PDB file of C-alpha atoms in Angstrom:
ATOM      1  CA  UNK A   1       0.018   0.044   0.003  1.00 51.00           C
ATOM      2  CA  UNK A   2       1.529   3.273  -1.075  1.00 59.00           C
ATOM      3  CA  UNK A   3      -0.017   5.214   1.873  1.00 59.00           C
ATOM      4  CA  UNK A   4      -2.458   8.013   2.044  1.00 64.00           C
ATOM      5  CA  UNK A   5      -1.267  11.364   1.038  1.00 69.00           C
ATOM      6  CA  UNK A   6      -1.199  13.990   3.711  1.00 60.00           C
ATOM      7  CA  UNK A   7      -3.002  17.287   2.974  1.00 57.00           C
ATOM      8  CA  UNK A   8      -0.682  20.330   2.526  1.00 60.00           C
ATOM      9  CA  UNK A   9       0.203  21.952   5.879  1.00 58.00           C
ATOM     10  CA  UNK A  10      -1.957  24.966   5.244  1.00 59.00           C
ATOM     11  CA  UNK A  11      -5.081  22.752   5.393  1.00 62.00           C
ATOM     12  CA  UNK A  12      -4.588  21.579   8.919  1.00 61.00           C
ATOM     13  CA  UNK A  13      -3.577  24.683  10.816  1.00 66.00           C
ATOM     14  CA  UNK A  14      -4.766  25.168  14.473  1.00 73.00           C
ATOM     15  CA  UNK A  15      -3.605  28.704  14.734  1.00 76.00           C
ATOM     16  CA  UNK A  16      -2.608  31.659  12.542  1.00 78.00           C
ATOM     17  CA  UNK A  17       0.732  31.004  10.687  1.00 79.00           C
ATOM     18  CA  UNK A  18       3.742  33.129  11.556  1.00 79.00           C
ATOM     19  CA  UNK A  19       4.464  35.561   8.816  1.00 85.00           C
ATOM     20  CA  UNK A  20       7.281  37.815  10.075  1.00 86.00           C
ATOM     21  CA  UNK A  21       9.669  37.150  12.978  1.00 86.00           C
ATOM     22  CA  UNK A  22       7.132  34.714  14.609  1.00 80.00           C
ATOM     23  CA  UNK A  23       4.142  37.041  14.445  1.00 83.00           C
ATOM     24  CA  UNK A  24       0.904  36.345  12.727  1.00 83.00           C
ATOM     25  CA  UNK A  25      -0.749  38.849  10.470  1.00 86.00           C
ATOM     26  CA  UNK A  26      -3.232  40.022  13.090  1.00 85.00           C
ATOM     27  CA  UNK A  27      -0.418  40.643  15.561  1.00 85.00           C
ATOM     28  CA  UNK A  28       1.561  42.495  12.966  1.00 90.00           C
ATOM     29  CA  UNK A  29      -1.495  44.723  12.128  1.00 92.00           C
ATOM     30  CA  UNK A  30      -1.899  45.487  15.830  1.00 90.00           C
ATOM     31  CA  UNK A  31       1.711  46.452  16.076  1.00 92.00           C
ATOM     32  CA  UNK A  32       1.390  48.607  12.906  1.00 95.00           C
ATOM     33  CA  UNK A  33      -1.785  50.417  14.029  1.00 95.00           C
ATOM     34  CA  UNK A  34      -0.191  51.213  17.426  1.00 94.00           C
ATOM     35  CA  UNK A  35       3.050  52.426  15.868  1.00 96.00           C
ATOM     36  CA  UNK A  36       1.136  54.638  13.354  1.00 95.00           C
ATOM     37  CA  UNK A  37      -1.037  55.961  16.092  1.00 95.00           C
ATOM     38  CA  UNK A  38       1.919  57.005  18.183  1.00 96.00           C
ATOM     39  CA  UNK A  39       4.586  58.092  15.594  1.00 95.00           C
ATOM     40  CA  UNK A  40       2.529  59.989  13.029  1.00 94.00           C
ATOM     41  CA  UNK A  41       1.045  62.635  15.255  1.00 94.00           C
ATOM     42  CA  UNK A  42       4.228  62.901  17.300  1.00 95.00           C
ATOM     43  CA  UNK A  43       6.558  63.423  14.338  1.00 93.00           C
ATOM     44  CA  UNK A  44       4.145  65.573  12.404  1.00 93.00           C
ATOM     45  CA  UNK A  45       4.015  67.943  15.363  1.00 94.00           C
ATOM     46  CA  UNK A  46       7.804  67.877  15.558  1.00 93.00           C
ATOM     47  CA  UNK A  47       7.881  68.650  11.862  1.00 92.00           C
ATOM     48  CA  UNK A  48       5.500  71.603  12.274  1.00 91.00           C
ATOM     49  CA  UNK A  49       7.732  72.853  15.072  1.00 92.00           C
ATOM     50  CA  UNK A  50      10.800  72.901  12.878  1.00 91.00           C
ATOM     51  CA  UNK A  51       8.870  74.132   9.791  1.00 89.00           C
ATOM     52  CA  UNK A  52       8.838  70.951   7.712  1.00 89.00           C
ATOM     53  CA  UNK A  53       5.718  68.893   8.419  1.00 87.00           C
ATOM     54  CA  UNK A  54       6.260  66.475   5.499  1.00 91.00           C
ATOM     55  CA  UNK A  55       9.658  65.548   6.941  1.00 91.00           C
ATOM     56  CA  UNK A  56       7.667  64.472   9.982  1.00 91.00           C
ATOM     57  CA  UNK A  57       5.515  62.226   7.854  1.00 92.00           C
ATOM     58  CA  UNK A  58       8.567  60.633   6.330  1.00 92.00           C
ATOM     59  CA  UNK A  59      10.124  60.248   9.773  1.00 93.00           C
ATOM     60  CA  UNK A  60       6.919  58.624  11.054  1.00 94.00           C
ATOM     61  CA  UNK A  61       7.116  56.085   8.203  1.00 94.00           C
ATOM     62  CA  UNK A  62      10.647  55.190   9.093  1.00 95.00           C
ATOM     63  CA  UNK A  63       9.961  55.049  12.825  1.00 96.00           C
ATOM     64  CA  UNK A  64       6.912  52.913  12.240  1.00 96.00           C
ATOM     65  CA  UNK A  65       8.897  50.335  10.180  1.00 95.00           C
ATOM     66  CA  UNK A  66      11.639  50.265  12.918  1.00 96.00           C
ATOM     67  CA  UNK A  67       8.999  49.848  15.620  1.00 96.00           C
ATOM     68  CA  UNK A  68       7.332  46.974  13.779  1.00 95.00           C
ATOM     69  CA  UNK A  69      10.716  45.229  13.398  1.00 95.00           C
ATOM     70  CA  UNK A  70      11.697  45.747  17.007  1.00 95.00           C
ATOM     71  CA  UNK A  71       8.302  44.840  18.469  1.00 93.00           C
ATOM     72  CA  UNK A  72       8.158  41.712  16.282  1.00 92.00           C
ATOM     73  CA  UNK A  73      11.578  40.706  17.565  1.00 92.00           C
ATOM     74  CA  UNK A  74      10.490  41.273  21.188  1.00 90.00           C
ATOM     75  CA  UNK A  75       7.342  39.178  20.631  1.00 85.00           C
ATOM     76  CA  UNK A  76       9.388  36.532  18.979  1.00 86.00           C
ATOM     77  CA  UNK A  77      11.562  36.267  22.075  1.00 87.00           C
ATOM     78  CA  UNK A  78       8.604  36.257  24.463  1.00 80.00           C
ATOM     79  CA  UNK A  79       6.820  33.518  22.518  1.00 80.00           C
ATOM     80  CA  UNK A  80       9.822  31.205  22.034  1.00 82.00           C
ATOM     81  CA  UNK A  81       9.054  27.802  23.321  1.00 80.00           C
ATOM     82  CA  UNK A  82       5.774  28.932  24.952  1.00 80.00           C
ATOM     83  CA  UNK A  83       2.272  27.672  24.323  1.00 78.00           C
ATOM     84  CA  UNK A  84      -0.303  29.440  22.034  1.00 76.00           C
ATOM     85  CA  UNK A  85      -1.553  32.707  23.504  1.00 76.00           C
ATOM     86  CA  UNK A  86       1.144  32.940  26.158  1.00 79.00           C
ATOM     87  CA  UNK A  87       1.937  36.590  25.834  1.00 77.00           C
ATOM     88  CA  UNK A  88      -1.816  37.598  25.746  1.00 79.00           C
ATOM     89  CA  UNK A  89      -2.166  35.821  29.098  1.00 84.00           C
ATOM     90  CA  UNK A  90       1.009  37.482  30.352  1.00 84.00           C
ATOM     91  CA  UNK A  91      -0.449  40.961  29.365  1.00 84.00           C
ATOM     92  CA  UNK A  92      -3.692  40.189  31.128  1.00 88.00           C
ATOM     93  CA  UNK A  93      -1.846  39.188  34.307  1.00 90.00           C
ATOM     94  CA  UNK A  94       0.307  42.308  34.203  1.00 91.00           C
ATOM     95  CA  UNK A  95      -2.972  44.463  33.823  1.00 91.00           C
ATOM     96  CA  UNK A  96      -4.542  42.498  36.660  1.00 91.00           C
ATOM     97  CA  UNK A  97      -1.631  43.043  38.979  1.00 90.00           C
ATOM     98  CA  UNK A  98      -1.727  46.779  38.179  1.00 92.00           C
ATOM     99  CA  UNK A  99      -5.537  46.705  39.056  1.00 90.00           C
ATOM    100  CA  UNK A 100      -6.476  47.967  35.513  1.00 90.00           C
ATOM    101  CA  UNK A 101      -8.344  44.841  34.417  1.00 88.00           C
ATOM    102  CA  UNK A 102      -9.545  41.669  36.080  1.00 87.00           C
ATOM    103  CA  UNK A 103      -7.976  38.414  34.924  1.00 85.00           C
ATOM    104  CA  UNK A 104     -10.540  35.804  33.718  1.00 85.00           C
ATOM    105  CA  UNK A 105      -8.472  32.967  35.131  1.00 81.00           C
ATOM    106  CA  UNK A 106      -7.962  31.560  38.561  1.00 82.00           C
ATOM    107  CA  UNK A 107      -4.924  32.969  40.297  1.00 79.00           C
ATOM    108  CA  UNK A 108      -5.337  31.300  43.689  1.00 79.00           C
ATOM    109  CA  UNK A 109      -3.252  28.280  44.698  1.00 82.00           C
ATOM    110  CA  UNK A 110      -3.974  26.092  47.722  1.00 84.00           C
ATOM    111  CA  UNK A 111      -6.683  23.719  48.840  1.00 84.00           C
ATOM    112  CA  UNK A 112     -10.204  24.213  47.458  1.00 79.00           C
ATOM    113  CA  UNK A 113     -13.487  23.665  49.194  1.00 78.00           C
ATOM    114  CA  UNK A 114     -16.969  23.225  47.944  1.00 77.00           C
ATOM    115  CA  UNK A 115     -18.058  26.139  50.079  1.00 74.00           C
ATOM    116  CA  UNK A 116     -20.825  24.318  51.982  1.00 72.00           C
ATOM    117  CA  UNK A 117     -20.683  22.768  55.420  1.00 67.00           C
ATOM    118  CA  UNK A 118     -22.428  19.498  56.176  1.00 62.00           C
TER     119      UNK A 118
END
């Protein structure tokens, strides 16, 4: 028996594939939107201050590309050898410890009880 052919790897994905430096397309879009939201207004204001607003737009483009590259590298190091969704859970825990957002996971260790006395 020659054996059944396996489907191509793209037909049996359980998660988004890594596109650039271990980041999926949705992660890259999130990094890109955040970088544009920060760098464009910041460097256009700096451009207006020095009299060349279009230089600020060009600087924002370069800073955005650099931010995407650096942030993708940081995420790649955070995700290395970790399970799927690790850094999202890490971010939720950091926000929980800072009392900004409640974590939807159990953070208590120790013996558990049913909560009723017989």
